[in-house]
Amino acid sequence: MSSDLGRAWAFASGCCVCGTSDERQLTTTRLGTGDLVIVCGTHELMHRRAGKNAASLSELRGMVKNRRLGRDRRDKGDELGGELESAFSPQRRGLDRRRN
């Protein structure tokens, strides 16, 4: 298995997940096939913490994609959260209590 990762131009393509191309952020991670791929530090950390080694580039992308996209984290709350939200909502405070 030969690798061009030691060459200066190898990192020019950027992170294979998000595309960031700032070389200060780039590193490598090894897929299950043994191939090294270029990723940013964030995606390398997420891959390492995933608990399993991605077998392919598409699997790596699926494992470390932004999990917050398409999901509203405010859907379900608890009682305390509801009370805090209502206590500090603009409707409750009114315009007369605004600071100048």
Short mmCIF file of N, CA and C in Angstrom, two decimals:
data_model
loop_
_atom_site.label_atom_id
_atom_site.label_comp_id
_atom_site.label_asym_id
_atom_site.label_seq_id
_atom_site.Cartn_x
_atom_site.Cartn_y
_atom_site.Cartn_z
N MET A 1 0.84 -1.16 0.00
CA MET A 1 0.00 0.00 0.00
C MET A 1 0.89 1.23 0.00
N SER A 2 0.87 1.99 -1.07
CA SER A 2 1.66 3.22 -1.12
C SER A 2 0.77 4.39 -0.75
N SER A 3 1.40 5.40 -0.20
CA SER A 3 0.64 6.56 0.25
C SER A 3 1.35 7.83 -0.18
N ASP A 4 0.57 8.80 -0.60
CA ASP A 4 1.10 10.11 -0.96
C ASP A 4 0.95 11.09 0.20
N LEU A 5 0.57 10.63 1.37
CA LEU A 5 0.28 11.53 2.48
C LEU A 5 1.49 12.34 2.93
N GLY A 6 2.69 11.88 2.64
CA GLY A 6 3.87 12.63 3.03
C GLY A 6 4.18 13.79 2.10
N ARG A 7 3.52 13.84 0.98
CA ARG A 7 3.77 14.91 0.02
C ARG A 7 3.00 16.17 0.39
N ALA A 8 3.58 17.31 0.08
CA ALA A 8 2.99 18.59 0.46
C ALA A 8 1.59 18.80 -0.11
N TRP A 9 1.32 18.30 -1.30
CA TRP A 9 0.03 18.53 -1.94
C TRP A 9 -1.05 17.57 -1.46
N ALA A 10 -0.69 16.57 -0.68
CA ALA A 10 -1.66 15.55 -0.28
C ALA A 10 -2.81 16.12 0.54
N PHE A 11 -2.56 17.14 1.35
CA PHE A 11 -3.60 17.70 2.20
C PHE A 11 -4.42 18.77 1.48
N ALA A 12 -4.07 19.09 0.26
CA ALA A 12 -4.76 20.16 -0.48
C ALA A 12 -6.24 19.87 -0.69
N SER A 13 -6.60 18.60 -0.74
CA SER A 13 -8.01 18.25 -0.97
C SER A 13 -8.87 18.52 0.25
N GLY A 14 -8.27 18.58 1.41
CA GLY A 14 -9.02 18.88 2.63
C GLY A 14 -9.65 17.65 3.27
N CYS A 15 -10.43 17.90 4.30
CA CYS A 15 -11.11 16.83 5.04
C CYS A 15 -12.09 16.12 4.12
N CYS A 16 -12.04 14.80 4.10
CA CYS A 16 -12.91 14.04 3.22
C CYS A 16 -14.36 14.02 3.70
N VAL A 17 -14.61 14.53 4.91
CA VAL A 17 -15.97 14.58 5.44
C VAL A 17 -16.59 15.96 5.22
N CYS A 18 -15.92 17.00 5.70
CA CYS A 18 -16.50 18.35 5.64
C CYS A 18 -15.84 19.26 4.62
N GLY A 19 -14.66 18.90 4.12
CA GLY A 19 -14.00 19.69 3.10
C GLY A 19 -13.11 20.80 3.60
N THR A 20 -12.99 20.99 4.91
CA THR A 20 -12.12 22.05 5.41
C THR A 20 -10.71 21.83 4.88
N SER A 21 -10.07 22.92 4.47
CA SER A 21 -8.76 22.76 3.84
C SER A 21 -7.63 23.49 4.58
N ASP A 22 -7.90 23.99 5.76
CA ASP A 22 -6.85 24.63 6.56
C ASP A 22 -5.92 23.53 7.06
N GLU A 23 -4.69 23.52 6.58
CA GLU A 23 -3.76 22.43 6.89
C GLU A 23 -3.46 22.31 8.37
N ARG A 24 -3.64 23.38 9.13
CA ARG A 24 -3.40 23.31 10.57
C ARG A 24 -4.43 22.42 11.27
N GLN A 25 -5.57 22.21 10.65
CA GLN A 25 -6.64 21.40 11.24
C GLN A 25 -6.63 19.97 10.75
N LEU A 26 -5.83 19.66 9.75
CA LEU A 26 -5.92 18.35 9.10
C LEU A 26 -5.00 17.31 9.72
N THR A 27 -5.49 16.09 9.71
CA THR A 27 -4.75 14.93 10.19
C THR A 27 -5.22 13.73 9.37
N THR A 28 -4.91 12.54 9.80
CA THR A 28 -5.36 11.35 9.09
C THR A 28 -6.03 10.39 10.06
N THR A 29 -6.83 9.51 9.49
CA THR A 29 -7.41 8.41 10.25
C THR A 29 -7.38 7.19 9.35
N ARG A 30 -7.34 6.03 9.96
CA ARG A 30 -7.22 4.79 9.19
C ARG A 30 -8.58 4.09 9.13
N LEU A 31 -8.96 3.73 7.91
CA LEU A 31 -10.20 2.97 7.71
C LEU A 31 -9.96 1.50 8.01
N GLY A 32 -11.02 0.75 8.08
CA GLY A 32 -10.93 -0.68 8.34
C GLY A 32 -10.15 -1.43 7.28
N THR A 33 -10.06 -0.89 6.09
CA THR A 33 -9.31 -1.51 4.99
C THR A 33 -7.82 -1.27 5.11
N GLY A 34 -7.43 -0.39 6.05
CA GLY A 34 -6.03 -0.04 6.22
C GLY A 34 -5.64 1.24 5.51
N ASP A 35 -6.54 1.78 4.70
CA ASP A 35 -6.25 3.02 3.97
C ASP A 35 -6.29 4.21 4.92
N LEU A 36 -5.36 5.14 4.70
CA LEU A 36 -5.36 6.40 5.44
C LEU A 36 -6.17 7.42 4.65
N VAL A 37 -7.01 8.15 5.36
CA VAL A 37 -7.77 9.23 4.72
C VAL A 37 -7.53 10.51 5.49
N ILE A 38 -7.64 11.62 4.80
CA ILE A 38 -7.41 12.93 5.41
C ILE A 38 -8.71 13.44 5.99
N VAL A 39 -8.66 13.83 7.25
CA VAL A 39 -9.82 14.38 7.95
C VAL A 39 -9.37 15.55 8.81
N CYS A 40 -10.32 16.35 9.23
CA CYS A 40 -9.99 17.41 10.18
C CYS A 40 -9.93 16.80 11.58
N GLY A 41 -9.38 17.52 12.51
CA GLY A 41 -9.22 17.01 13.86
C GLY A 41 -10.54 16.63 14.51
N THR A 42 -11.59 17.39 14.24
CA THR A 42 -12.90 17.09 14.81
C THR A 42 -13.40 15.74 14.34
N HIS A 43 -13.31 15.48 13.04
CA HIS A 43 -13.80 14.21 12.51
C HIS A 43 -12.89 13.04 12.88
N GLU A 44 -11.61 13.30 13.08
CA GLU A 44 -10.72 12.24 13.55
C GLU A 44 -11.12 11.84 14.97
N LEU A 45 -11.39 12.82 15.81
CA LEU A 45 -11.81 12.55 17.18
C LEU A 45 -13.14 11.81 17.21
N MET A 46 -14.09 12.23 16.40
CA MET A 46 -15.39 11.56 16.35
C MET A 46 -15.24 10.11 15.87
N HIS A 47 -14.37 9.88 14.90
CA HIS A 47 -14.14 8.53 14.39
C HIS A 47 -13.51 7.66 15.48
N ARG A 48 -12.55 8.23 16.18
CA ARG A 48 -11.88 7.49 17.25
C ARG A 48 -12.86 7.14 18.37
N ARG A 49 -13.76 8.05 18.69
CA ARG A 49 -14.71 7.82 19.78
C ARG A 49 -15.93 7.00 19.37
N ALA A 50 -16.08 6.73 18.09
CA ALA A 50 -17.27 6.03 17.60
C ALA A 50 -17.35 4.59 18.10
N GLY A 51 -16.24 4.02 18.51
CA GLY A 51 -16.26 2.66 19.04
C GLY A 51 -16.05 1.59 17.99
N LYS A 52 -16.08 1.97 16.73
CA LYS A 52 -15.78 1.00 15.66
C LYS A 52 -15.05 1.73 14.55
N ASN A 53 -14.34 0.96 13.76
CA ASN A 53 -13.54 1.52 12.67
C ASN A 53 -14.37 1.48 11.39
N ALA A 54 -14.53 2.61 10.74
CA ALA A 54 -15.29 2.67 9.49
C ALA A 54 -14.60 1.83 8.43
N ALA A 55 -15.36 1.03 7.72
CA ALA A 55 -14.80 0.17 6.69
C ALA A 55 -14.57 0.91 5.37
N SER A 56 -15.32 1.98 5.15
CA SER A 56 -15.20 2.72 3.89
C SER A 56 -15.37 4.21 4.15
N LEU A 57 -15.06 4.98 3.14
CA LEU A 57 -15.19 6.42 3.24
C LEU A 57 -16.66 6.82 3.44
N SER A 58 -17.57 6.17 2.74
CA SER A 58 -18.99 6.50 2.90
C SER A 58 -19.48 6.14 4.30
N GLU A 59 -18.98 5.04 4.86
CA GLU A 59 -19.35 4.68 6.23
C GLU A 59 -18.79 5.69 7.23
N LEU A 60 -17.57 6.15 6.99
CA LEU A 60 -16.97 7.18 7.85
C LEU A 60 -17.82 8.44 7.83
N ARG A 61 -18.21 8.87 6.65
CA ARG A 61 -19.04 10.07 6.53
C ARG A 61 -20.36 9.89 7.27
N GLY A 62 -20.95 8.73 7.17
CA GLY A 62 -22.21 8.46 7.87
C GLY A 62 -22.05 8.45 9.38
N MET A 63 -20.91 7.95 9.85
CA MET A 63 -20.68 7.86 11.30
C MET A 63 -20.46 9.22 11.95
N VAL A 64 -19.80 10.13 11.22
CA VAL A 64 -19.38 11.38 11.86
C VAL A 64 -20.11 12.61 11.34
N LYS A 65 -21.17 12.41 10.58
CA LYS A 65 -21.89 13.58 10.07
C LYS A 65 -22.47 14.38 11.23
N ASN A 66 -22.80 15.62 10.96
CA ASN A 66 -23.33 16.49 12.00
C ASN A 66 -24.67 15.93 12.46
N ARG A 67 -24.72 15.48 13.67
CA ARG A 67 -25.92 14.83 14.19
C ARG A 67 -27.02 15.82 14.54
N ARG A 68 -26.70 17.10 14.57
CA ARG A 68 -27.71 18.10 14.91
C ARG A 68 -28.53 18.54 13.72
N LEU A 69 -28.10 18.25 12.52
CA LEU A 69 -28.85 18.67 11.34
C LEU A 69 -30.19 17.93 11.28
N GLY A 70 -31.23 18.67 10.95
CA GLY A 70 -32.54 18.05 10.77
C GLY A 70 -33.24 17.65 12.04
N ARG A 71 -32.73 18.05 13.17
CA ARG A 71 -33.36 17.65 14.43
C ARG A 71 -33.42 18.86 15.34
N ASP A 72 -34.59 19.18 15.79
CA ASP A 72 -34.75 20.28 16.73
C ASP A 72 -34.59 19.71 18.13
N ARG A 73 -33.58 20.16 18.81
CA ARG A 73 -33.29 19.61 20.14
C ARG A 73 -34.26 20.14 21.20
N ARG A 74 -35.12 21.07 20.83
CA ARG A 74 -36.06 21.63 21.79
C ARG A 74 -37.41 20.94 21.75
N ASP A 75 -37.55 19.87 20.99
CA ASP A 75 -38.84 19.19 20.86
C ASP A 75 -39.40 18.76 22.20
N LYS A 76 -38.59 18.15 22.99
CA LYS A 76 -39.04 17.53 24.21
C LYS A 76 -38.28 18.15 25.38
N GLY A 77 -39.02 18.65 26.33
CA GLY A 77 -38.36 19.26 27.48
C GLY A 77 -38.87 18.67 28.77
N ASP A 78 -38.34 19.15 29.85
CA ASP A 78 -38.80 18.69 31.14
C ASP A 78 -39.58 19.81 31.83
N GLU A 79 -40.10 19.53 33.01
CA GLU A 79 -40.93 20.49 33.72
C GLU A 79 -40.16 21.75 34.08
N LEU A 80 -38.95 21.60 34.59
CA LEU A 80 -38.14 22.76 34.95
C LEU A 80 -37.84 23.62 33.72
N GLY A 81 -37.50 22.98 32.62
CA GLY A 81 -37.23 23.72 31.39
C GLY A 81 -38.45 24.51 30.94
N GLY A 82 -39.63 23.92 31.05
CA GLY A 82 -40.86 24.61 30.68
C GLY A 82 -41.12 25.82 31.57
N GLU A 83 -40.89 25.66 32.87
CA GLU A 83 -41.08 26.77 33.80
C GLU A 83 -40.10 27.90 33.52
N LEU A 84 -38.85 27.56 33.26
CA LEU A 84 -37.85 28.59 32.94
C LEU A 84 -38.19 29.31 31.64
N GLU A 85 -38.62 28.55 30.66
CA GLU A 85 -38.97 29.15 29.37
C GLU A 85 -40.13 30.12 29.53
N SER A 86 -41.15 29.73 30.27
CA SER A 86 -42.29 30.63 30.43
C SER A 86 -41.94 31.83 31.31
N ALA A 87 -41.08 31.64 32.30
CA ALA A 87 -40.70 32.75 33.19
C ALA A 87 -39.91 33.82 32.45
N PHE A 88 -39.11 33.43 31.49
CA PHE A 88 -38.26 34.39 30.79
C PHE A 88 -38.71 34.70 29.37
N SER A 89 -39.91 34.28 29.00
CA SER A 89 -40.39 34.57 27.66
C SER A 89 -40.75 36.05 27.54
N PRO A 90 -40.62 36.61 26.36
CA PRO A 90 -40.93 38.04 26.17
C PRO A 90 -42.38 38.37 26.51
N GLN A 91 -43.31 37.45 26.28
CA GLN A 91 -44.72 37.70 26.57
C GLN A 91 -44.94 37.91 28.07
N ARG A 92 -44.24 37.17 28.89
CA ARG A 92 -44.41 37.27 30.34
C ARG A 92 -43.78 38.54 30.89
N ARG A 93 -42.64 38.90 30.38
CA ARG A 93 -41.91 40.06 30.91
C ARG A 93 -42.57 41.37 30.51
N GLY A 94 -43.14 41.42 29.33
CA GLY A 94 -43.80 42.64 28.88
C GLY A 94 -42.80 43.71 28.46
N LEU A 95 -43.28 44.66 27.73
CA LEU A 95 -42.41 45.72 27.24
C LEU A 95 -42.05 46.73 28.31
N ASP A 96 -42.90 46.87 29.33
CA ASP A 96 -42.66 47.88 30.36
C ASP A 96 -41.48 47.54 31.26
N ARG A 97 -41.00 46.31 31.23
CA ARG A 97 -39.90 45.90 32.11
C ARG A 97 -38.55 45.93 31.40
N ARG A 98 -38.53 46.35 30.16
CA ARG A 98 -37.26 46.39 29.43
C ARG A 98 -36.33 47.44 30.00
N ARG A 99 -35.07 47.11 29.98
CA ARG A 99 -34.05 48.07 30.42
C ARG A 99 -33.68 48.98 29.28
N ASN A 100 -33.31 50.19 29.61
CA ASN A 100 -32.87 51.14 28.58
C ASN A 100 -31.38 51.07 28.42
#
